[in-house]
């Protein structure tokens, strides 16, 4: 059964906040093997980067980092831990395509995540 929803009129479409997913993730063949969910996660991580920058979360090399836990991914994407871990692995520089780099902090602290900028790396 279809929902009975109102139409958009005028500027009413501007009422929502949006996550930005770089168009290249969809159109560039280098990312053909990356799942749509991992691309969505990358967009979420980019969104978090803005907040980290405003809060001054930079390392000693002036690189902005974020903290986004598996639990936060599970809650945001409404998925199980296995899927959240797999999505991080898909994006990671060690196991996946290299769009993020995760650094463990140890002592039960969450990993620091560096979101990489691939836009200038177009061959």
Tab-separated table of N, CA, C and O in Angstrom:
chain	number	residue	atom	x	y	z
A	1	UNK	N	0.835	-1.177	0.000
A	1	UNK	CA	0.000	0.000	0.000
A	1	UNK	C	0.886	1.248	0.000
A	1	UNK	O	1.791	1.378	0.823
A	2	UNK	N	0.656	2.147	-0.918
A	2	UNK	CA	1.440	3.365	-1.046
A	2	UNK	C	1.039	4.377	0.022
A	2	UNK	O	-0.119	4.461	0.419
A	3	UNK	N	2.023	5.142	0.469
A	3	UNK	CA	1.749	6.210	1.428
A	3	UNK	C	1.052	7.360	0.721
A	3	UNK	O	1.316	7.636	-0.447
A	4	UNK	N	0.204	8.044	1.422
A	4	UNK	CA	-0.445	9.238	0.894
A	4	UNK	C	0.347	10.442	1.388
A	4	UNK	O	0.201	10.863	2.537
A	5	UNK	N	1.217	10.972	0.540
A	5	UNK	CA	2.121	12.051	0.927
A	5	UNK	C	1.838	13.308	0.119
A	5	UNK	O	1.427	13.229	-1.038
A	6	UNK	N	2.110	14.476	0.716
A	6	UNK	CA	1.901	15.726	-0.019
A	6	UNK	C	3.007	15.946	-1.067
A	6	UNK	O	4.072	15.332	-1.002
A	7	UNK	N	2.753	16.836	-2.009
A	7	UNK	CA	3.725	17.193	-3.036
A	7	UNK	C	4.622	18.317	-2.536
A	7	UNK	O	4.295	19.002	-1.574
A	8	UNK	N	5.751	18.500	-3.207
A	8	UNK	CA	6.605	19.647	-2.941
A	8	UNK	C	6.091	20.837	-3.731
A	8	UNK	O	5.735	20.709	-4.901
A	9	UNK	N	6.092	22.006	-3.082
A	9	UNK	CA	5.710	23.243	-3.752
A	9	UNK	C	6.771	24.296	-3.472
A	9	UNK	O	7.259	24.409	-2.333
A	10	UNK	N	7.152	25.047	-4.487
A	10	UNK	CA	8.103	26.144	-4.299
A	10	UNK	C	9.402	25.684	-3.689
A	10	UNK	O	10.026	24.735	-4.156
A	11	UNK	N	9.798	26.333	-2.609
A	11	UNK	CA	11.083	26.052	-1.951
A	11	UNK	C	10.970	25.001	-0.846
A	11	UNK	O	11.904	24.829	-0.061
A	12	UNK	N	9.859	24.309	-0.780
A	12	UNK	CA	9.667	23.358	0.324
A	12	UNK	C	10.689	22.222	0.305
A	12	UNK	O	10.930	21.599	1.320
A	13	UNK	N	11.324	21.954	-0.848
A	13	UNK	CA	12.348	20.914	-0.923
A	13	UNK	C	13.610	21.272	-0.170
A	13	UNK	O	14.449	20.420	0.099
A	14	UNK	N	13.759	22.535	0.206
A	14	UNK	CA	14.955	22.976	0.928
A	14	UNK	C	14.851	22.739	2.428
A	14	UNK	O	15.754	23.112	3.173
A	15	UNK	N	13.789	22.096	2.888
A	15	UNK	CA	13.580	21.891	4.315
A	15	UNK	C	14.470	20.793	4.906
A	15	UNK	O	14.575	20.661	6.109
A	16	UNK	N	15.101	20.010	4.059
A	16	UNK	CA	15.896	18.881	4.538
A	16	UNK	C	17.387	19.192	4.525
A	16	UNK	O	17.870	19.947	3.693
A	17	UNK	N	18.097	18.545	5.419
A	17	UNK	CA	19.556	18.554	5.369
A	17	UNK	C	19.964	17.346	4.531
A	17	UNK	O	19.279	16.321	4.527
A	18	UNK	N	21.061	17.462	3.807
A	18	UNK	CA	21.484	16.395	2.916
A	18	UNK	C	22.919	15.987	3.196
A	18	UNK	O	23.734	16.809	3.603
A	19	UNK	N	23.212	14.731	2.943
A	19	UNK	CA	24.589	14.255	2.945
A	19	UNK	C	25.099	14.345	1.521
A	19	UNK	O	24.388	14.011	0.577
A	20	UNK	N	26.336	14.787	1.376
A	20	UNK	CA	26.920	14.884	0.041
A	20	UNK	C	27.790	13.669	-0.224
A	20	UNK	O	28.656	13.325	0.581
A	21	UNK	N	27.537	13.041	-1.335
A	21	UNK	CA	28.362	11.927	-1.784
A	21	UNK	C	29.015	12.375	-3.079
A	21	UNK	O	28.309	12.736	-4.022
A	22	UNK	N	30.335	12.396	-3.125
A	22	UNK	CA	31.006	12.872	-4.339
A	22	UNK	C	30.546	12.107	-5.579
A	22	UNK	O	30.469	10.877	-5.578
A	23	UNK	N	30.235	12.852	-6.612
A	23	UNK	CA	29.737	12.270	-7.863
A	23	UNK	C	30.716	11.252	-8.433
A	23	UNK	O	30.325	10.246	-9.023
A	24	UNK	N	32.026	11.495	-8.241
A	24	UNK	CA	33.037	10.573	-8.760
A	24	UNK	C	32.904	9.168	-8.185
A	24	UNK	O	33.261	8.195	-8.844
A	25	UNK	N	32.409	9.056	-6.958
A	25	UNK	CA	32.215	7.723	-6.376
A	25	UNK	C	31.217	6.902	-7.185
A	25	UNK	O	31.270	5.681	-7.193
A	26	UNK	N	30.312	7.597	-7.863
A	26	UNK	CA	29.296	6.914	-8.666
A	26	UNK	C	29.771	6.736	-10.112
A	26	UNK	O	29.537	5.695	-10.720
A	27	UNK	N	30.465	7.741	-10.652
A	27	UNK	CA	30.759	7.757	-12.086
A	27	UNK	C	32.146	7.242	-12.465
A	27	UNK	O	32.345	6.824	-13.598
A	28	UNK	N	33.107	7.288	-11.555
A	28	UNK	CA	34.480	6.887	-11.876
A	28	UNK	C	34.628	5.373	-11.753
A	28	UNK	O	34.280	4.784	-10.730
A	29	UNK	N	35.170	4.734	-12.778
A	29	UNK	CA	35.283	3.270	-12.798
A	29	UNK	C	36.196	2.726	-11.696
A	29	UNK	O	36.102	1.557	-11.346
A	30	UNK	N	37.062	3.569	-11.123
A	30	UNK	CA	37.919	3.103	-10.022
A	30	UNK	C	37.094	2.637	-8.825
A	30	UNK	O	37.569	1.847	-8.015
A	31	UNK	N	35.865	3.111	-8.721
A	31	UNK	CA	35.036	2.803	-7.567
A	31	UNK	C	33.916	1.822	-7.892
A	31	UNK	O	32.990	1.653	-7.106
A	32	UNK	N	34.004	1.156	-9.034
A	32	UNK	CA	32.969	0.195	-9.426
A	32	UNK	C	32.810	-0.939	-8.415
A	32	UNK	O	31.714	-1.436	-8.218
A	33	UNK	N	33.871	-1.355	-7.768
A	33	UNK	CA	33.807	-2.461	-6.822
A	33	UNK	C	33.377	-2.065	-5.423
A	33	UNK	O	33.259	-2.914	-4.545
A	34	UNK	N	33.135	-0.784	-5.205
A	34	UNK	CA	32.731	-0.303	-3.888
A	34	UNK	C	31.207	-0.328	-3.806
A	34	UNK	O	30.518	0.181	-4.689
A	35	UNK	N	30.686	-0.919	-2.752
A	35	UNK	CA	29.231	-1.033	-2.608
A	35	UNK	C	28.585	0.331	-2.397
A	35	UNK	O	29.226	1.282	-1.934
A	36	UNK	N	27.313	0.406	-2.720
A	36	UNK	CA	26.559	1.653	-2.521
A	36	UNK	C	26.528	2.035	-1.044
A	36	UNK	O	26.605	3.219	-0.704
A	37	UNK	N	26.435	1.043	-0.169
A	37	UNK	CA	26.418	1.343	1.266
A	37	UNK	C	27.751	1.919	1.732
A	37	UNK	O	27.777	2.821	2.579
A	38	UNK	N	28.861	1.428	1.199
A	38	UNK	CA	30.172	1.971	1.561
A	38	UNK	C	30.311	3.403	1.036
A	38	UNK	O	30.894	4.259	1.704
A	39	UNK	N	29.769	3.671	-0.140
A	39	UNK	CA	29.787	5.036	-0.680
A	39	UNK	C	28.960	5.966	0.197
A	39	UNK	O	29.344	7.110	0.452
A	40	UNK	N	27.823	5.467	0.682
A	40	UNK	CA	26.996	6.245	1.600
A	40	UNK	C	27.757	6.517	2.897
A	40	UNK	O	27.751	7.642	3.407
A	41	UNK	N	28.443	5.509	3.418
A	41	UNK	CA	29.242	5.693	4.630
A	41	UNK	C	30.317	6.749	4.405
A	41	UNK	O	30.551	7.596	5.268
A	42	UNK	N	30.966	6.737	3.242
A	42	UNK	CA	31.979	7.757	2.937
A	42	UNK	C	31.340	9.152	2.996
A	42	UNK	O	31.935	10.084	3.550
A	43	UNK	N	30.132	9.310	2.472
A	43	UNK	CA	29.425	10.585	2.556
A	43	UNK	C	29.152	11.001	3.993
A	43	UNK	O	29.283	12.172	4.352
A	44	UNK	N	28.802	10.040	4.841
A	44	UNK	CA	28.586	10.327	6.261
A	44	UNK	C	29.883	10.770	6.928
A	44	UNK	O	29.888	11.688	7.754
A	45	UNK	N	30.980	10.111	6.569
A	45	UNK	CA	32.276	10.469	7.138
A	45	UNK	C	32.698	11.864	6.688
A	45	UNK	O	33.254	12.636	7.479
A	46	UNK	N	32.440	12.202	5.430
A	46	UNK	CA	32.734	13.554	4.939
A	46	UNK	C	31.946	14.596	5.724
A	46	UNK	O	32.470	15.665	6.063
A	47	UNK	N	30.701	14.288	6.002
A	47	UNK	CA	29.866	15.204	6.772
A	47	UNK	C	30.446	15.422	8.161
A	47	UNK	O	30.489	16.545	8.661
A	48	UNK	N	30.923	14.380	8.765
A	48	UNK	CA	31.528	14.465	10.101
A	48	UNK	C	32.834	15.267	10.066
A	48	UNK	O	33.199	15.910	11.047
A	49	UNK	N	33.525	15.256	8.928
A	49	UNK	CA	34.776	16.006	8.789
A	49	UNK	C	34.562	17.503	9.044
A	49	UNK	O	35.390	18.157	9.666
A	50	UNK	N	33.459	18.025	8.570
A	50	UNK	CA	33.159	19.442	8.744
A	50	UNK	C	33.091	19.800	10.227
A	50	UNK	O	33.653	20.799	10.665
A	51	UNK	N	32.413	18.960	11.001
A	51	UNK	CA	32.296	19.184	12.431
A	51	UNK	C	33.663	19.086	13.118
A	51	UNK	O	34.001	19.910	13.964
A	52	UNK	N	34.447	18.096	12.734
A	52	UNK	CA	35.776	17.926	13.326
A	52	UNK	C	36.671	19.129	13.044
A	52	UNK	O	37.407	19.588	13.908
A	53	UNK	N	36.590	19.634	11.824
A	53	UNK	CA	37.385	20.806	11.463
A	53	UNK	C	36.997	22.005	12.327
A	53	UNK	O	37.855	22.702	12.861
A	54	UNK	N	35.690	22.226	12.468
A	54	UNK	CA	35.214	23.352	13.289
A	54	UNK	C	35.636	23.211	14.744
A	54	UNK	O	35.847	24.205	15.434
A	55	UNK	N	35.758	21.953	15.219
A	55	UNK	CA	36.150	21.708	16.603
A	55	UNK	C	37.661	21.639	16.796
A	55	UNK	O	38.127	21.399	17.906
A	56	UNK	N	38.421	21.815	15.712
A	56	UNK	CA	39.876	21.818	15.813
A	56	UNK	C	40.491	20.444	15.991
A	56	UNK	O	41.576	20.324	16.554
A	57	UNK	N	39.818	19.408	15.519
A	57	UNK	CA	40.352	18.051	15.640
A	57	UNK	C	41.361	17.822	14.521
A	57	UNK	O	41.028	17.292	13.470
A	58	UNK	N	42.587	18.229	14.755
A	58	UNK	CA	43.674	18.046	13.790
A	58	UNK	C	44.857	17.407	14.509
A	58	UNK	O	45.049	17.602	15.705
A	59	UNK	N	45.635	16.646	13.754
A	59	UNK	CA	46.800	16.000	14.346
A	59	UNK	C	48.021	16.913	14.228
A	59	UNK	O	47.915	18.059	13.770
A	60	UNK	N	49.183	16.397	14.607
A	60	UNK	CA	50.399	17.209	14.576
A	60	UNK	C	50.873	17.540	13.167
A	60	UNK	O	51.748	18.378	12.988
A	61	UNK	N	50.280	16.899	12.144
A	61	UNK	CA	50.583	17.220	10.750
A	61	UNK	C	49.489	18.095	10.127
A	61	UNK	O	49.434	18.269	8.919
A	62	UNK	N	48.590	18.598	10.967
A	62	UNK	CA	47.486	19.468	10.560
A	62	UNK	C	46.431	18.750	9.708
A	62	UNK	O	45.700	19.379	8.954
A	63	UNK	N	46.350	17.415	9.837
A	63	UNK	CA	45.330	16.641	9.130
A	63	UNK	C	44.097	16.533	10.022
A	63	UNK	O	44.203	16.183	11.191
A	64	UNK	N	42.936	16.825	9.434
A	64	UNK	CA	41.677	16.704	10.171
A	64	UNK	C	41.361	15.221	10.341
A	64	UNK	O	41.542	14.432	9.416
A	65	UNK	N	40.903	14.854	11.527
A	65	UNK	CA	40.484	13.471	11.766
A	65	UNK	C	39.106	13.466	12.400
A	65	UNK	O	38.636	14.474	12.910
A	66	UNK	N	38.465	12.313	12.314
A	66	UNK	CA	37.150	12.152	12.925
A	66	UNK	C	37.148	10.910	13.797
A	66	UNK	O	38.038	10.065	13.695
A	67	UNK	N	36.140	10.823	14.614
A	67	UNK	CA	35.855	9.602	15.361
A	67	UNK	C	34.419	9.223	15.020
A	67	UNK	O	33.493	10.016	15.216
A	68	UNK	N	34.275	8.062	14.442
A	68	UNK	CA	32.955	7.546	14.053
A	68	UNK	C	33.028	6.046	14.296
A	68	UNK	O	33.676	5.323	13.557
A	69	UNK	N	32.392	5.600	15.341
A	69	UNK	CA	32.535	4.222	15.785
A	69	UNK	C	31.638	3.265	14.993
A	69	UNK	O	30.689	3.687	14.331
A	70	UNK	N	31.932	1.989	15.118
A	70	UNK	CA	31.094	0.949	14.518
A	70	UNK	C	29.673	1.080	15.060
A	70	UNK	O	28.702	0.959	14.311
A	71	UNK	N	29.548	1.362	16.332
A	71	UNK	CA	28.228	1.513	16.943
A	71	UNK	C	27.458	2.673	16.324
A	71	UNK	O	26.247	2.582	16.099
A	72	UNK	N	28.151	3.778	16.037
A	72	UNK	CA	27.493	4.918	15.397
A	72	UNK	C	27.052	4.582	13.969
A	72	UNK	O	25.979	4.999	13.531
A	73	UNK	N	27.873	3.811	13.264
A	73	UNK	CA	27.496	3.368	11.920
A	73	UNK	C	26.263	2.477	12.007
A	73	UNK	O	25.313	2.632	11.229
A	74	UNK	N	26.255	1.553	12.955
A	74	UNK	CA	25.108	0.662	13.136
A	74	UNK	C	23.832	1.456	13.383
A	74	UNK	O	22.792	1.167	12.796
A	75	UNK	N	23.915	2.452	14.244
A	75	UNK	CA	22.745	3.256	14.572
A	75	UNK	C	22.304	4.113	13.379
A	75	UNK	O	21.118	4.192	13.064
A	76	UNK	N	23.252	4.727	12.694
A	76	UNK	CA	22.928	5.627	11.589
A	76	UNK	C	22.378	4.885	10.381
A	76	UNK	O	21.390	5.316	9.776
A	77	UNK	N	23.009	3.765	10.030
A	77	UNK	CA	22.595	3.010	8.840
A	77	UNK	C	21.605	1.883	9.160
A	77	UNK	O	21.203	1.158	8.258
A	78	UNK	N	21.279	1.739	10.446
A	78	UNK	CA	20.339	0.697	10.860
A	78	UNK	C	20.800	-0.682	10.391
A	78	UNK	O	20.088	-1.404	9.708
A	79	UNK	N	22.048	-1.004	10.765
A	79	UNK	CA	22.609	-2.285	10.337
A	79	UNK	C	23.268	-2.985	11.517
A	79	UNK	O	23.413	-2.420	12.590
A	80	UNK	N	23.693	-4.222	11.290
A	80	UNK	CA	24.371	-5.015	12.318
A	80	UNK	C	25.863	-4.695	12.321
A	80	UNK	O	26.390	-4.129	11.372
A	81	UNK	N	26.528	-5.109	13.385
A	81	UNK	CA	27.955	-4.802	13.528
A	81	UNK	C	28.793	-5.418	12.411
A	81	UNK	O	29.747	-4.799	11.939
A	82	UNK	N	28.425	-6.612	11.956
A	82	UNK	CA	29.193	-7.263	10.890
A	82	UNK	C	29.198	-6.415	9.618
A	82	UNK	O	30.216	-6.278	8.956
A	83	UNK	N	28.053	-5.833	9.306
A	83	UNK	CA	27.969	-4.999	8.112
A	83	UNK	C	28.754	-3.710	8.298
A	83	UNK	O	29.464	-3.264	7.391
A	84	UNK	N	28.643	-3.088	9.457
A	84	UNK	CA	29.389	-1.853	9.724
A	84	UNK	C	30.891	-2.093	9.607
A	84	UNK	O	31.609	-1.303	8.991
A	85	UNK	N	31.363	-3.201	10.170
A	85	UNK	CA	32.786	-3.547	10.087
A	85	UNK	C	33.187	-3.777	8.629
A	85	UNK	O	34.245	-3.318	8.176
A	86	UNK	N	32.340	-4.468	7.869
A	86	UNK	CA	32.625	-4.731	6.453
A	86	UNK	C	32.685	-3.434	5.646
A	86	UNK	O	33.547	-3.262	4.784
A	87	UNK	N	31.794	-2.494	5.935
A	87	UNK	CA	31.788	-1.221	5.209
A	87	UNK	C	33.057	-0.420	5.501
A	87	UNK	O	33.666	0.151	4.591
A	88	UNK	N	33.467	-0.392	6.763
A	88	UNK	CA	34.738	0.271	7.095
A	88	UNK	C	35.892	-0.406	6.351
A	88	UNK	O	36.765	0.263	5.807
A	89	UNK	N	35.897	-1.735	6.333
A	89	UNK	CA	36.969	-2.470	5.656
A	89	UNK	C	36.994	-2.164	4.156
A	89	UNK	O	38.060	-2.058	3.557
A	90	UNK	N	35.828	-2.006	3.553
A	90	UNK	CA	35.743	-1.665	2.126
A	90	UNK	C	36.411	-0.333	1.827
A	90	UNK	O	37.026	-0.152	0.781
A	91	UNK	N	36.286	0.608	2.747
A	91	UNK	CA	36.833	1.948	2.542
A	91	UNK	C	38.276	2.085	3.011
A	91	UNK	O	38.996	2.984	2.577
A	92	UNK	N	38.716	1.203	3.886
A	92	UNK	CA	40.010	1.327	4.558
A	92	UNK	C	41.206	1.151	3.629
A	92	UNK	O	41.132	0.432	2.642
A	93	UNK	N	42.305	1.791	3.994
A	93	UNK	CA	43.522	1.708	3.186
A	93	UNK	C	44.235	0.362	3.332
A	93	UNK	O	44.993	-0.022	2.453
A	94	UNK	N	43.993	-0.376	4.411
A	94	UNK	CA	44.662	-1.669	4.596
A	94	UNK	C	43.954	-2.810	3.879
A	94	UNK	O	44.579	-3.661	3.275
A	95	UNK	N	42.618	-2.843	3.951
A	95	UNK	CA	41.863	-3.959	3.389
A	95	UNK	C	41.060	-3.580	2.159
A	95	UNK	O	40.684	-4.437	1.377
A	96	UNK	N	40.757	-2.301	2.006
A	96	UNK	CA	39.852	-1.876	0.951
A	96	UNK	C	40.478	-0.948	-0.063
A	96	UNK	O	41.669	-1.033	-0.360
A	97	UNK	N	39.685	-0.017	-0.536
A	97	UNK	CA	40.068	0.851	-1.646
A	97	UNK	C	40.965	2.013	-1.224
A	97	UNK	O	41.621	2.616	-2.048
A	98	UNK	N	40.993	2.358	0.051
A	98	UNK	CA	41.898	3.405	0.527
A	98	UNK	C	41.286	4.789	0.642
A	98	UNK	O	42.006	5.782	0.631
A	99	UNK	N	39.968	4.873	0.790
A	99	UNK	CA	39.325	6.177	0.944
A	99	UNK	C	39.421	6.711	2.367
A	99	UNK	O	39.206	7.898	2.603
A	100	UNK	N	39.721	5.820	3.315
A	100	UNK	CA	39.941	6.242	4.706
A	100	UNK	C	41.166	5.516	5.252
A	100	UNK	O	41.587	4.489	4.714
A	101	UNK	N	41.708	6.074	6.315
A	101	UNK	CA	42.769	5.405	7.064
A	101	UNK	C	42.384	5.450	8.531
A	101	UNK	O	42.049	6.513	9.052
A	102	UNK	N	42.396	4.290	9.159
A	102	UNK	CA	42.048	4.210	10.578
A	102	UNK	C	43.305	3.943	11.400
A	102	UNK	O	44.109	3.099	11.060
A	103	UNK	N	43.426	4.690	12.508
A	103	UNK	CA	44.550	4.517	13.428
A	103	UNK	C	43.990	4.138	14.790
A	103	UNK	O	43.193	4.881	15.372
A	104	UNK	N	44.416	3.005	15.265
A	104	UNK	CA	43.982	2.571	16.592
A	104	UNK	C	44.670	3.428	17.654
A	104	UNK	O	45.837	3.760	17.535
A	105	UNK	N	43.900	3.761	18.706
A	105	UNK	CA	44.458	4.514	19.819
A	105	UNK	C	44.787	3.610	20.998
A	105	UNK	O	45.552	3.990	21.863
A	106	UNK	N	44.180	2.428	21.045
A	106	UNK	CA	44.417	1.507	22.146
A	106	UNK	C	43.646	1.898	23.400
A	106	UNK	O	42.907	2.877	23.422
A	107	UNK	N	43.820	1.108	24.433
A	107	UNK	CA	43.204	1.345	25.739
A	107	UNK	C	41.696	1.563	25.679
A	107	UNK	O	41.138	2.358	26.412
A	108	UNK	N	41.026	0.851	24.760
A	108	UNK	CA	39.580	0.945	24.654
A	108	UNK	C	39.071	2.217	24.001
A	108	UNK	O	37.866	2.451	23.967
A	109	UNK	N	39.971	3.070	23.511
A	109	UNK	CA	39.556	4.304	22.847
A	109	UNK	C	39.168	4.006	21.401
A	109	UNK	O	39.714	3.099	20.781
A	110	UNK	N	38.238	4.789	20.843
A	110	UNK	CA	37.853	4.562	19.444
A	110	UNK	C	38.970	4.941	18.483
A	110	UNK	O	39.827	5.777	18.799
A	111	UNK	N	38.956	4.321	17.324
A	111	UNK	CA	39.965	4.612	16.303
A	111	UNK	C	39.777	6.026	15.761
A	111	UNK	O	38.666	6.541	15.681
A	112	UNK	N	40.890	6.629	15.403
A	112	UNK	CA	40.878	7.915	14.695
A	112	UNK	C	40.767	7.589	13.214
A	112	UNK	O	41.445	6.687	12.715
A	113	UNK	N	39.929	8.325	12.507
A	113	UNK	CA	39.730	8.084	11.077
A	113	UNK	C	40.145	9.319	10.296
A	113	UNK	O	39.695	10.430	10.589
A	114	UNK	N	41.009	9.107	9.326
A	114	UNK	CA	41.362	10.150	8.374
A	114	UNK	C	40.597	9.858	7.095
A	114	UNK	O	40.730	8.787	6.520
A	115	UNK	N	39.770	10.802	6.661
A	115	UNK	CA	39.023	10.653	5.418
A	115	UNK	C	39.897	11.248	4.334
A	115	UNK	O	40.302	12.399	4.397
A	116	UNK	N	40.209	10.430	3.325
A	116	UNK	CA	41.134	10.867	2.282
A	116	UNK	C	40.409	11.592	1.169
A	116	UNK	O	39.270	11.281	0.828
A	117	UNK	N	41.113	12.557	0.598
A	117	UNK	CA	40.589	13.360	-0.505
A	117	UNK	C	41.098	12.787	-1.809
A	117	UNK	O	42.253	12.972	-2.180
A	118	UNK	N	40.245	12.088	-2.529
A	118	UNK	CA	40.645	11.446	-3.784
A	118	UNK	C	40.397	12.305	-5.005
A	118	UNK	O	40.809	11.969	-6.106
A	119	UNK	N	39.729	13.443	-4.845
A	119	UNK	CA	39.317	14.259	-5.997
A	119	UNK	C	40.491	14.763	-6.822
A	119	UNK	O	40.388	14.868	-8.039
A	120	UNK	N	41.608	15.056	-6.199
A	120	UNK	CA	42.767	15.542	-6.941
A	120	UNK	C	43.589	14.438	-7.564
A	120	UNK	O	44.569	14.682	-8.233
A	121	UNK	N	43.173	13.184	-7.366
A	121	UNK	CA	43.927	12.008	-7.823
A	121	UNK	C	43.275	11.379	-9.052
A	121	UNK	O	43.181	10.185	-9.162
A	122	UNK	N	42.802	12.206	-9.972
A	122	UNK	CA	42.127	11.682	-11.155
A	122	UNK	C	43.152	11.463	-12.247
A	122	UNK	O	43.874	12.362	-12.642
A	123	UNK	N	43.207	10.223	-12.725
A	123	UNK	CA	44.185	9.854	-13.751
A	123	UNK	C	43.622	10.076	-15.134
A	123	UNK	O	42.510	9.808	-15.417
